[in-house]
Coordinates of C-alpha atoms and ligand atoms in Angstrom, one line a residue:
X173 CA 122.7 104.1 133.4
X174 CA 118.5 104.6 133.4
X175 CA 117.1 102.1 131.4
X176 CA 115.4 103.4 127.9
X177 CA 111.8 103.0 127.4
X178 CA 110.8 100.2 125.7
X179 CA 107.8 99.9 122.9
X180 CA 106.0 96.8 122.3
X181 CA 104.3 96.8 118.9
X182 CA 100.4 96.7 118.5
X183 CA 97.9 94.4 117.2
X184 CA 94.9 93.1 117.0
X185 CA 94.2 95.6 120.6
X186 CA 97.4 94.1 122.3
X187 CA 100.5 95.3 123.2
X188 CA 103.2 92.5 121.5
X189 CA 106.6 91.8 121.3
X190 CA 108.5 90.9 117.9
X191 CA 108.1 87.6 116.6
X192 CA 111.5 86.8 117.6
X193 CA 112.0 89.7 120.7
X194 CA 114.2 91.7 119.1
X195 CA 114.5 95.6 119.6
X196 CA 116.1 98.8 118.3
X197 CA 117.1 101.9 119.7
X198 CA 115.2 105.3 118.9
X199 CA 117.7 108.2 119.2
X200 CA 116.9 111.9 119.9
X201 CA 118.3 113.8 117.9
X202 CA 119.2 116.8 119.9
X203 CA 121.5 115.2 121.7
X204 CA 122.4 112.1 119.2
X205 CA 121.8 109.9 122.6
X206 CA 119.5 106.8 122.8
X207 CA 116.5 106.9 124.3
X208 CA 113.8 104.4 123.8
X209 CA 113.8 101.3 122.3
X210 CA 111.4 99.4 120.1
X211 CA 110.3 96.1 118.9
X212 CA 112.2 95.3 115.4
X213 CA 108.9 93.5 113.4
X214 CA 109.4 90.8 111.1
X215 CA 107.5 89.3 108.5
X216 CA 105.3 87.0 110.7
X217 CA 104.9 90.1 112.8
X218 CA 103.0 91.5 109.5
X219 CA 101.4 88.1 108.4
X220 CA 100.1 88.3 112.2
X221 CA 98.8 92.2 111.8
X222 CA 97.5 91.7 108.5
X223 CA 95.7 88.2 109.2
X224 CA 93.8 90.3 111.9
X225 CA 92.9 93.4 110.8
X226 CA 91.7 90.8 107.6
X227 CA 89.5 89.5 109.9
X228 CA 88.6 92.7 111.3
X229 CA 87.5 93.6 108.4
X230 CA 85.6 90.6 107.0
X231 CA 83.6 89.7 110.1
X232 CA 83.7 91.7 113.4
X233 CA 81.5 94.6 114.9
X234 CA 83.4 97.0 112.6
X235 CA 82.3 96.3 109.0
X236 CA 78.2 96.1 110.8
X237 CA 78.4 99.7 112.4
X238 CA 76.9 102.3 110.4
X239 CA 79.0 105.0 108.8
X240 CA 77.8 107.6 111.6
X241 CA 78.6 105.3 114.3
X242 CA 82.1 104.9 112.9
X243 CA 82.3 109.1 112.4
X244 CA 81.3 109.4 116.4
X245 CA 84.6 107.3 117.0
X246 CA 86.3 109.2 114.7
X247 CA 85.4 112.7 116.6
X248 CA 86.2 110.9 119.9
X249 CA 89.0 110.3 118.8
X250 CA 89.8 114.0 117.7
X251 CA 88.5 115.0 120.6
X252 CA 91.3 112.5 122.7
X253 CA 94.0 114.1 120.7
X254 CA 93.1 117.3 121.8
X255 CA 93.0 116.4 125.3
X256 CA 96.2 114.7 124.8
X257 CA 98.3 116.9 122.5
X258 CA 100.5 118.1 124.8
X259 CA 102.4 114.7 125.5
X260 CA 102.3 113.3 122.1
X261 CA 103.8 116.3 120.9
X262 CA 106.8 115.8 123.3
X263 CA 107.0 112.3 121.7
X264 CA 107.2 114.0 118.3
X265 CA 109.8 116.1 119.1
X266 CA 111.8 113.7 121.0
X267 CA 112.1 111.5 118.0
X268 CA 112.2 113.9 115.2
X269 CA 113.6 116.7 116.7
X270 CA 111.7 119.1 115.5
X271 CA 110.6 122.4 117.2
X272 CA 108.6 121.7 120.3
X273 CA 106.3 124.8 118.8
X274 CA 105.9 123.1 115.9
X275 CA 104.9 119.9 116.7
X276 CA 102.7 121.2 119.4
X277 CA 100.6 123.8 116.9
X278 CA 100.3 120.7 114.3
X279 CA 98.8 118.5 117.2
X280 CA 96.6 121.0 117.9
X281 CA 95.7 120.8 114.3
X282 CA 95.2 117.2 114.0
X283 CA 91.7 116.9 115.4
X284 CA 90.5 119.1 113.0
X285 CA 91.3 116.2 110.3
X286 CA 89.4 113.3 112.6
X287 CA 86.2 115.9 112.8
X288 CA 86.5 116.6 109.4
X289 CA 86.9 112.1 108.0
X290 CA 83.8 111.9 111.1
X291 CA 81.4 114.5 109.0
X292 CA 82.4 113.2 105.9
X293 CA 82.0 109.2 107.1
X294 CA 78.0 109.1 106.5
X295 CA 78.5 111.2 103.4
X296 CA 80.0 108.6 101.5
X297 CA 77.6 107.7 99.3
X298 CA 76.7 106.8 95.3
X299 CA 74.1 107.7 92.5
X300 CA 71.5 106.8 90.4
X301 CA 72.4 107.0 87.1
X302 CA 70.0 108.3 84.2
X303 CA 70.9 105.2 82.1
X304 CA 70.6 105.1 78.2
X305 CA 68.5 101.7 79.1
X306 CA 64.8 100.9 78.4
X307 CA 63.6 99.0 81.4
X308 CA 67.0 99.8 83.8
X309 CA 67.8 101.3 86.9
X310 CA 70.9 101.4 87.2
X311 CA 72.7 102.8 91.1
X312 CA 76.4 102.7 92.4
X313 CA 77.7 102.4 95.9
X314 CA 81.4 103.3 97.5
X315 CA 82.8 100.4 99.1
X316 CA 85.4 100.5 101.2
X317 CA 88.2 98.5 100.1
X318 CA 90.0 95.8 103.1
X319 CA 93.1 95.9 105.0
X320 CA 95.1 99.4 103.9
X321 CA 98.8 99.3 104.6
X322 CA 99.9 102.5 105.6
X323 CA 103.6 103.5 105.8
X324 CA 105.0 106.9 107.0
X325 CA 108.4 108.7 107.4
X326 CA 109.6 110.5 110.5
X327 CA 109.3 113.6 109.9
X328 CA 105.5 114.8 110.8
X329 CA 104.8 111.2 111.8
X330 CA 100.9 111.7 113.4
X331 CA 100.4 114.2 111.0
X332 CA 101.3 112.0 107.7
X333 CA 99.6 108.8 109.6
X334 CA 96.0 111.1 109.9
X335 CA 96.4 111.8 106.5
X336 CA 95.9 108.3 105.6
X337 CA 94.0 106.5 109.4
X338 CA 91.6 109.1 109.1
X339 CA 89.9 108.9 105.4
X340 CA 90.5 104.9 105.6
X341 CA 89.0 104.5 108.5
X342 CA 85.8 106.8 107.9
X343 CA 85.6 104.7 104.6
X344 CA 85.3 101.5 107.1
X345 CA 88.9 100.1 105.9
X346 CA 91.0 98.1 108.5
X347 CA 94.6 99.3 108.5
X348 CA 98.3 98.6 109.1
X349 CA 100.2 101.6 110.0
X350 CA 104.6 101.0 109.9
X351 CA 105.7 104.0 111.2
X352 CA 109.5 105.1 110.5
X353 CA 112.3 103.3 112.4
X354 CA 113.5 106.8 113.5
X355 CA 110.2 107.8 114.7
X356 CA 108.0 105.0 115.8
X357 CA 106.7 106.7 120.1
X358 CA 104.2 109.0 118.5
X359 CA 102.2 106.4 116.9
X360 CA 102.3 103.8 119.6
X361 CA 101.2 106.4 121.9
X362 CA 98.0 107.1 120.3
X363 CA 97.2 103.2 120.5
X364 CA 95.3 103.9 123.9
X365 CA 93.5 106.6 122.6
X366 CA 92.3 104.3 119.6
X367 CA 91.1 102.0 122.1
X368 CA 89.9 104.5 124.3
X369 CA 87.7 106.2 121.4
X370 CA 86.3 102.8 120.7
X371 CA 87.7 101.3 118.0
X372 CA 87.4 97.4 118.0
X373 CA 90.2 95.7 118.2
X374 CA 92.3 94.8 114.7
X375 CA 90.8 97.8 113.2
X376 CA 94.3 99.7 113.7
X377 CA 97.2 97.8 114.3
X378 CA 101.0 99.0 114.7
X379 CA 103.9 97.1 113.2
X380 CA 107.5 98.8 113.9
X381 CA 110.4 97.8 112.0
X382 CA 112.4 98.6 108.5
X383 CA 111.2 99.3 105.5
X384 CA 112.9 95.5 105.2
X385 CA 111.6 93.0 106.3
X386 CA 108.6 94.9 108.0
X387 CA 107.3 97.3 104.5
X388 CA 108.8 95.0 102.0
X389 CA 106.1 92.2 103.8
X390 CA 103.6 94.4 104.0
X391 CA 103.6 95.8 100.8
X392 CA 103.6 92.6 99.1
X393 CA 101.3 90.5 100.9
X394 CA 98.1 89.4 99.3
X395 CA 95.0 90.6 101.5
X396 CA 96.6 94.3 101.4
X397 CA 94.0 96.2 99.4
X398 CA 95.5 99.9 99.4
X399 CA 99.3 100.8 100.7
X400 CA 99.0 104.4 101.3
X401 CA 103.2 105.0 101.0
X402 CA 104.8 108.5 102.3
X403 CA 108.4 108.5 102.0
X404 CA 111.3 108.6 99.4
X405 CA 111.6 108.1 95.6
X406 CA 114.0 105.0 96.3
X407 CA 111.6 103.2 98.9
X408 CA 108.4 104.3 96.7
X409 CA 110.0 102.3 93.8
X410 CA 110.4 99.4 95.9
X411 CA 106.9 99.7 96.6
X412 CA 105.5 100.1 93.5
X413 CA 107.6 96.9 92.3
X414 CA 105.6 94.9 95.8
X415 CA 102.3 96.1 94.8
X416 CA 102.4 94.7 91.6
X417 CA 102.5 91.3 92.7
X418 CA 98.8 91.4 94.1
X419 CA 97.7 94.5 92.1
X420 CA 97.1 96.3 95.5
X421 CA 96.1 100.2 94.9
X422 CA 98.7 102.3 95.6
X423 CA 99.0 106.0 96.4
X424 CA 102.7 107.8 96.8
X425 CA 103.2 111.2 98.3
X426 CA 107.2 111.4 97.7
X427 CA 109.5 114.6 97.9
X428 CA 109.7 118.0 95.8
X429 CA 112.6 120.3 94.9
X430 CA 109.4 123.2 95.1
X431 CA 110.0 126.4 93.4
X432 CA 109.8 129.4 95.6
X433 CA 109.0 132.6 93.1
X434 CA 109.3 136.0 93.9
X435 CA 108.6 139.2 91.4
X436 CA 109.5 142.9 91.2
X437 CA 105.9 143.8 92.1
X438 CA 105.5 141.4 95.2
X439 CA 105.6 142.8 98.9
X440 CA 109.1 142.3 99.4
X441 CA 109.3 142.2 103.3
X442 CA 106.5 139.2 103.1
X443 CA 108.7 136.8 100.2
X444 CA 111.4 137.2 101.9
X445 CA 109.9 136.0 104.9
X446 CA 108.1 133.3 102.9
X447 CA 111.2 132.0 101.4
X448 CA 113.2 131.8 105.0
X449 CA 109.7 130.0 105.9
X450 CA 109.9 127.6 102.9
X451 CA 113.3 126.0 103.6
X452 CA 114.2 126.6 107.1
X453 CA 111.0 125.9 108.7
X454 CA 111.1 122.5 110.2
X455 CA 114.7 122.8 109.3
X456 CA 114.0 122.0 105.5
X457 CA 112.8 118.7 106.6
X458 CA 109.8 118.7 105.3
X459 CA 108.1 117.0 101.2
X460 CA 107.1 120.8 100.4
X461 CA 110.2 122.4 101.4
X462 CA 110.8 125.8 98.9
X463 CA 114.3 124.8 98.4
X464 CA 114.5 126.7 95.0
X465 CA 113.8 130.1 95.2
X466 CA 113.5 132.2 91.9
X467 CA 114.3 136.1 92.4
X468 CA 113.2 138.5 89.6
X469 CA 116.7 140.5 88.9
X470 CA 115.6 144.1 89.9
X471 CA 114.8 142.9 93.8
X472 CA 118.2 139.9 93.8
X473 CA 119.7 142.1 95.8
X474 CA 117.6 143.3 98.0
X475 CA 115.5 140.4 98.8
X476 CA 119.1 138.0 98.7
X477 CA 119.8 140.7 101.8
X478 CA 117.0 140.1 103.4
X479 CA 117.1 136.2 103.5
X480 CA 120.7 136.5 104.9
X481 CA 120.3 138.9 107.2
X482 CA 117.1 137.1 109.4
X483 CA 118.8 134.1 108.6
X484 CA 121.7 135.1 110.5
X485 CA 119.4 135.9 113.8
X486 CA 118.1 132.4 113.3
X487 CA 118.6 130.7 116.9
X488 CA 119.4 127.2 116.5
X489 CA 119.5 125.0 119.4
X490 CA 117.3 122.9 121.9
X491 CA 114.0 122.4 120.5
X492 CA 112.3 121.6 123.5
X493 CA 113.0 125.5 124.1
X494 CA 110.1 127.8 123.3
X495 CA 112.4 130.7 121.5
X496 CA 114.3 128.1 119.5
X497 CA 113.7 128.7 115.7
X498 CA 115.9 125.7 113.9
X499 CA 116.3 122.1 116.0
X500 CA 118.5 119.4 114.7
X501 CA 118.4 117.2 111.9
X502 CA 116.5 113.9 112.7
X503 CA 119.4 111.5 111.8
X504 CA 123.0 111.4 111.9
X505 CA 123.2 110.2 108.4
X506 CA 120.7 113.7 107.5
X507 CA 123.2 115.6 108.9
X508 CA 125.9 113.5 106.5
X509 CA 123.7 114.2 103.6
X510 CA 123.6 118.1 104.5
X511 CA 127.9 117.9 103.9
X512 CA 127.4 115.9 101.1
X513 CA 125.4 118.4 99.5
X514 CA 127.1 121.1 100.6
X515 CA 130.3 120.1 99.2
X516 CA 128.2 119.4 95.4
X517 CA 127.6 122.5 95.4
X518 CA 130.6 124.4 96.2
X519 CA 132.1 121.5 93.3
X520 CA 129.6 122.7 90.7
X521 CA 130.5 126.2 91.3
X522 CA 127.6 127.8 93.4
X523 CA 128.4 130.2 95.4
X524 CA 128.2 129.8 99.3
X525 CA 126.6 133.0 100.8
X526 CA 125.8 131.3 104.5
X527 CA 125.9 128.4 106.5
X528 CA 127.3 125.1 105.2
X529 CA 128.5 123.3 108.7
X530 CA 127.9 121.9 111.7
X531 CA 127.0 125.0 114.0
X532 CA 130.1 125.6 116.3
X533 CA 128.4 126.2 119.3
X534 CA 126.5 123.0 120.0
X535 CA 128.8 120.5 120.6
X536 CA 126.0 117.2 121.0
X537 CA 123.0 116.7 118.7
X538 CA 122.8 116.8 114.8
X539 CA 122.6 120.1 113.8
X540 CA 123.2 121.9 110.8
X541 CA 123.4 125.4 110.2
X542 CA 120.8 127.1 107.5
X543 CA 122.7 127.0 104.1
X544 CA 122.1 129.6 101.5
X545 CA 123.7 129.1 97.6
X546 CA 123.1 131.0 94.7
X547 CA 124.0 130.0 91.1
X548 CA 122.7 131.4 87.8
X549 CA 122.3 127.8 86.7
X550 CA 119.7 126.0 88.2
X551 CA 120.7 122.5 86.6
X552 CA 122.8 121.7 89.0
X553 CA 122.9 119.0 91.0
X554 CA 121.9 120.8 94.4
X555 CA 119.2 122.7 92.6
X556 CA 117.4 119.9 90.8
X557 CA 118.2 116.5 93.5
X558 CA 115.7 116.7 97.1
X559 CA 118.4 117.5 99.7
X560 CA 115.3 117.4 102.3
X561 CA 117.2 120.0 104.9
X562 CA 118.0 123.5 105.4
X563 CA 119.8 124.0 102.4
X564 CA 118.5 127.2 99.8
X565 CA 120.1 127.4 96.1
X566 CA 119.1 131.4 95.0
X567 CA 118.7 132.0 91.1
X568 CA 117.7 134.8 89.3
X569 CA 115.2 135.2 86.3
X570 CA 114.2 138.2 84.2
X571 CA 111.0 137.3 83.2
X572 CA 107.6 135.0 83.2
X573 CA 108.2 133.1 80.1
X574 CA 112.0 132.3 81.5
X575 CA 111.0 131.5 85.2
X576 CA 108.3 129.4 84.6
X577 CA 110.8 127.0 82.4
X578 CA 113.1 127.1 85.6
X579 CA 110.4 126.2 87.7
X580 CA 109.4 123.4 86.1
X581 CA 112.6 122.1 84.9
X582 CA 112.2 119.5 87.7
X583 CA 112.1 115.7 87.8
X584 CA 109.2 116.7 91.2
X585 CA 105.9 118.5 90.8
X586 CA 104.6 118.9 94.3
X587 CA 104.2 122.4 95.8
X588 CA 105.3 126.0 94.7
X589 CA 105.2 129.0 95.6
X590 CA 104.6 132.8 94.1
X591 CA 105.1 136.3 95.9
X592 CA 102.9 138.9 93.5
X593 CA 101.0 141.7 93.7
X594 CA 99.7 141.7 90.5
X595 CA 95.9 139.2 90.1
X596 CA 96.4 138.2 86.9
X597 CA 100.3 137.2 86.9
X598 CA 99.2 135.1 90.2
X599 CA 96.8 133.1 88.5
X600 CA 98.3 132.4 84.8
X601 CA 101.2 131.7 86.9
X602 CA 99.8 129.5 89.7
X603 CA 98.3 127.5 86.3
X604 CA 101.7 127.0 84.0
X605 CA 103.8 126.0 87.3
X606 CA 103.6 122.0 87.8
X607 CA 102.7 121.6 91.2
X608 CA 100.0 120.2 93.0
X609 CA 99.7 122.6 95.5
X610 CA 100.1 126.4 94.9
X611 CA 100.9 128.8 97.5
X612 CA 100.3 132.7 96.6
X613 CA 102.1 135.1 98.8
X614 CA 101.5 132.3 101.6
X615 CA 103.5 129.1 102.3
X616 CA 103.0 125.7 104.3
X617 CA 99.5 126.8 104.3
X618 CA 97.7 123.3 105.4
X619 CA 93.8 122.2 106.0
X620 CA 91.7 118.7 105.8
X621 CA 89.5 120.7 103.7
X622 CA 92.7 121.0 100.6
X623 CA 94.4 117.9 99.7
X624 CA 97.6 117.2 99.0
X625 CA 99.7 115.8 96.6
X626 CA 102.0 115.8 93.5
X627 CA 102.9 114.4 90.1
X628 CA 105.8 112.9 88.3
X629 CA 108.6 112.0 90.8
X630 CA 106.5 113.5 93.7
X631 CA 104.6 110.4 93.4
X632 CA 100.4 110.2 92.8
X633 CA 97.3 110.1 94.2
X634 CA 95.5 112.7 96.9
X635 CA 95.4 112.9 100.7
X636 CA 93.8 115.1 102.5
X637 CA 89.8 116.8 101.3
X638 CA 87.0 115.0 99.7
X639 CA 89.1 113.0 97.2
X640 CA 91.1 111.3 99.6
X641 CA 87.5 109.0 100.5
X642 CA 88.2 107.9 96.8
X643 CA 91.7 106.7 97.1
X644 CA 90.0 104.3 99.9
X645 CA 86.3 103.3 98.2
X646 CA 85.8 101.5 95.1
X647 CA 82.7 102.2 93.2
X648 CA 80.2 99.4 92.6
X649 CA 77.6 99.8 89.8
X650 CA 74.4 97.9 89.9
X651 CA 72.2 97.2 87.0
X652 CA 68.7 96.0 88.1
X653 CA 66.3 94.9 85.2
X654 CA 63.4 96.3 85.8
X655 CA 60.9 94.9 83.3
X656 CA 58.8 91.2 83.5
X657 CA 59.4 90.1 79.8
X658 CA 61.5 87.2 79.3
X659 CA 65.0 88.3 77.6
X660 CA 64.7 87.2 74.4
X661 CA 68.0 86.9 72.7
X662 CA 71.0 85.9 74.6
X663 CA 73.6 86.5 72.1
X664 CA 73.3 89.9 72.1
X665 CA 75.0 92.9 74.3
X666 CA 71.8 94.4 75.8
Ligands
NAD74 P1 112.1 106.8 103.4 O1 111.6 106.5 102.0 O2 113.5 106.4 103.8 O3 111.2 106.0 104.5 C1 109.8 106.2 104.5 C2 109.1 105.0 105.0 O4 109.3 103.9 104.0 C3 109.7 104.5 106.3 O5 108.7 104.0 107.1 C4 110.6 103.3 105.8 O6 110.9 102.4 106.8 C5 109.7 102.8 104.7 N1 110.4 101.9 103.7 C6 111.7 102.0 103.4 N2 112.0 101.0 102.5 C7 110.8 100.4 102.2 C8 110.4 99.3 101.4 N3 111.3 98.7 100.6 N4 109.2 98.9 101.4 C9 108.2 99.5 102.2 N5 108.6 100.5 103.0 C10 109.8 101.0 103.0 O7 111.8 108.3 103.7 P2 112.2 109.2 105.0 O8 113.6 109.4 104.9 O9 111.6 108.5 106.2 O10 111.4 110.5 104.7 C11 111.8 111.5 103.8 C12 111.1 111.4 102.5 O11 109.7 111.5 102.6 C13 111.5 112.6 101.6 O12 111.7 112.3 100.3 C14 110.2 113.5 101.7 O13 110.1 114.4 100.7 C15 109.1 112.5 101.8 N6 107.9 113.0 102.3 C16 106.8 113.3 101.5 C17 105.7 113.9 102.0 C18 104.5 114.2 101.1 O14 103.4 114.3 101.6 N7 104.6 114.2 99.8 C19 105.6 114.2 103.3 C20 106.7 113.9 104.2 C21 107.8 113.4 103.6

């Protein structure tokens, strides 16, 4: 038998075993086989990483740089992924499982977010304020905040860790990234080409593990400033509990159950398209997938047709393979979920118009056929819980009032999407649906320029665009006296 890679973790610019050597097995998923291995952190392993980049952060060549000379390493670094996109994208998809097109097109992409944190790194600035004050001036500054504890699920793994390395680091934080256990290569990977871009060491440090002990430590220690948490509701509230012991900021991007909307008056053709895009793209894996989709009752039928018809040319297999258009699932207990699911819904009395097993033709890997259900009552459990794969529920509506009740009759509130013709019901719509990212005839539309987010169960705060900078500054206002007279009366507010 060939021995499995094996990934040390990383910190402070070394490559380091666990505390106490141990290691766990990465699997791909395509063929449900082992085939790396990686050090299982502990909670010294995090006291280590977080004692260092805490130093890197309080007194090293890092925090003296100048915003621009931390943006230049930033674009090197783009640039590096560029170069490199190729082979970490074959990482990606050897953990995850996800398409080999896909993975490569969003490494492509990821550059575009380090070029974007570089421009925006000597742009981060404060005000003068025209104070209400005789003899004031009064000025604030954005400072960044410490050591940032980032923690990410497997599913777009350097995508979701940019979202959160790039905007801390432009802000001139020090950060701990825990990747998922199911999908750790990717990040250790880009290590060298952190070093390489000229990041001092203990500015970015990697420690693999579980979300216990390695998150649980992380999230709770005492010098972590900012946790930036991708992942599920039931880790999220976990972490919310841990960052209330040191009152460290927090900001959650969780799951959705999105509403996918389509009208009489849309281009038919396109929504159906866009709804087959929504949930089966990335095999439903993915925090925005449209895994409700909404279907005005004159065009059920026809776009209901549509869906099941392209959906039924949908070839599912390797995704290493350029033509392949649905990979596996990314874990064997994913694919357990999908059954689970799957048999919920057939209990509450949807109706099963495609998919709902294992494909019968690929006899290794974890994949799951593309499911479709439709129901007229969109309270059940597979329509209102996050199945997170390629599982549809189809309901009908008859009109705005009704569908925009359906759509946000939801415990999430992060994406939706709407398929009209018509201007003015795309924007009174895009505003009375809860999401925080609207897609009009479009969907899994992406850019560093738009951020990201949700509300409710979908968790808070922004990544991606200007605001992120906030979620990893704190503003500092100054007051500066500016007249010579003695202060006369100290017992009052001046
Ligand atoms: P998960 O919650 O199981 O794991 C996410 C990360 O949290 C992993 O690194 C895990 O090890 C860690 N973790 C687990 N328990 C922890 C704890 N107690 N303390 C700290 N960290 C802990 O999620 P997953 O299965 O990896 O990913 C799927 C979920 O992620 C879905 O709900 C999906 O919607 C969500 N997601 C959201 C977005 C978004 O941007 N909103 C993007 C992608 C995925």
């Amino acid at each position: 038998m060939t021995e499995l890679a094996k990934y040390k973790m990383y910190i402070n610019g070394e490559w380091v075993e666990s505390s106490d050597g141990g290691y766990f097995t990465s699997y791909n998923p395509a063929t449900g086989e082992p085939w790396c291995q990686v050090a299982k952190g502990t909670s010294e392993d995090v006291e280590r990483a977080v004692q260092v980049a805490h130093q890197a952060f309080e007194n090293s060549e890092w925090t003296s740089m100048t915003y621009s000379q931390r943006g230049k390493l930033l674009h090197r670094l783009g640039d590096l992924i560029a170069e490199n996109y190729e082979k970490l994208a074959d990482y990606e998809t050897l953990d995850n499982g996800k398409l080999i097109r896909e993975m490569r097109g969003q490494l492509q992409y990821i550059p575009e977010f380090y070029y974007y944190y570089a421009g925006l790194a000597n742009k981060i600035h404060g005000d003068t304020l025209p104070i209400d004050k005789k003899d004031m001036f009064v000025f604030t500054s954005r400072e960044p905040l410490g050591v940032v504890a980032a923690i990410t699920p497997w599913n777009s793994p350097l995508y979701l860790t940019t979202l959160k390395l790039a905007p801390a680091l432009a802000a001139g934080n020090t950060i701990v990234i825990k990747p998922s256990e199911v999908t750790s290569a990717s990040l250790l990977e880009l290590m060298p080409l952190i070093e390489q871009a000229g990041f001092p060491p203990g500015v970015v440090n990697v420690v693999t593990g579980f979300g216990d002990p390695v998150g649980n430590a992380l999230t709770s220690h005492p010098l972590i400033r900012k946790i930036a948490f991708t992942g599920g509701t039931e880790s999220a509230r976990h972490v919310v509990h841990n960052s209330a012991k040191h009152f460290s900021q927090l900001s959650l991007e969780l799951g959705g159950k999105s509403p996918n909307i389509v009208f009489e008056d849309a281009n038919i053709e396109s929504a159906s398209m866009g709804i087959i895009a929504g949930i089966f793209g990335a095999s439903g894996q993915s925090c925005v997938a449209g895994s409700r989709a909404f279907l005005h009752k004159s065009i059920y039928n026809e776009v209901v047709d549509r869906i099941v018809t392209r959906t039924s040319n949908i070839i599912i297999g390797d995704p290493m393979s350029p033509t392949t258009e649905m990979g596996p699932l990314a874990t064997e207990s994913q694919l357990k979920r999908m059954e689970h699911y799957v048999e919920l819904g057939k209990g509450q009395g949807a109706n099963l118009i495609y998919g709902g097993k294992r494909p019968a033709h690929l006899k290794k890997g974890w994949y799951f056929e593309p499911t479709i259900f439709e129901h007229t009552n969109a309270e059940i459990r597979i329509a209102q819980e996050e199945i997170f794969g390629p599982v549809l529920t189809i309901i009908p509506f008859e009109n705005e009032e009704e569908v925009i009740s359906l759509a946000n009759n939801t415990n999430y509130g992060l994406a939706a999407g709407i398929w009209t013709n018509n201007l003015a019901r795309a924007h009174q719509i895009s505003k009375a649906v809860r999401a925080g990212i609207v897609w009009v005839n479009t969907y899994r539309s992406i850019s560093p320029i738009a951020s990201i987010g949700g509300s409710h169960w979908s968790g808070y705060g922004r990544e991606g665009g200007v605001e992120s900078i906030h979620e990893y500054t704190q503003n500092k206002v100054v007051w500066m006296n500016t007249s010579t007279e003695p202060m006369a009366d100290p017992f009052i507010m001046r």
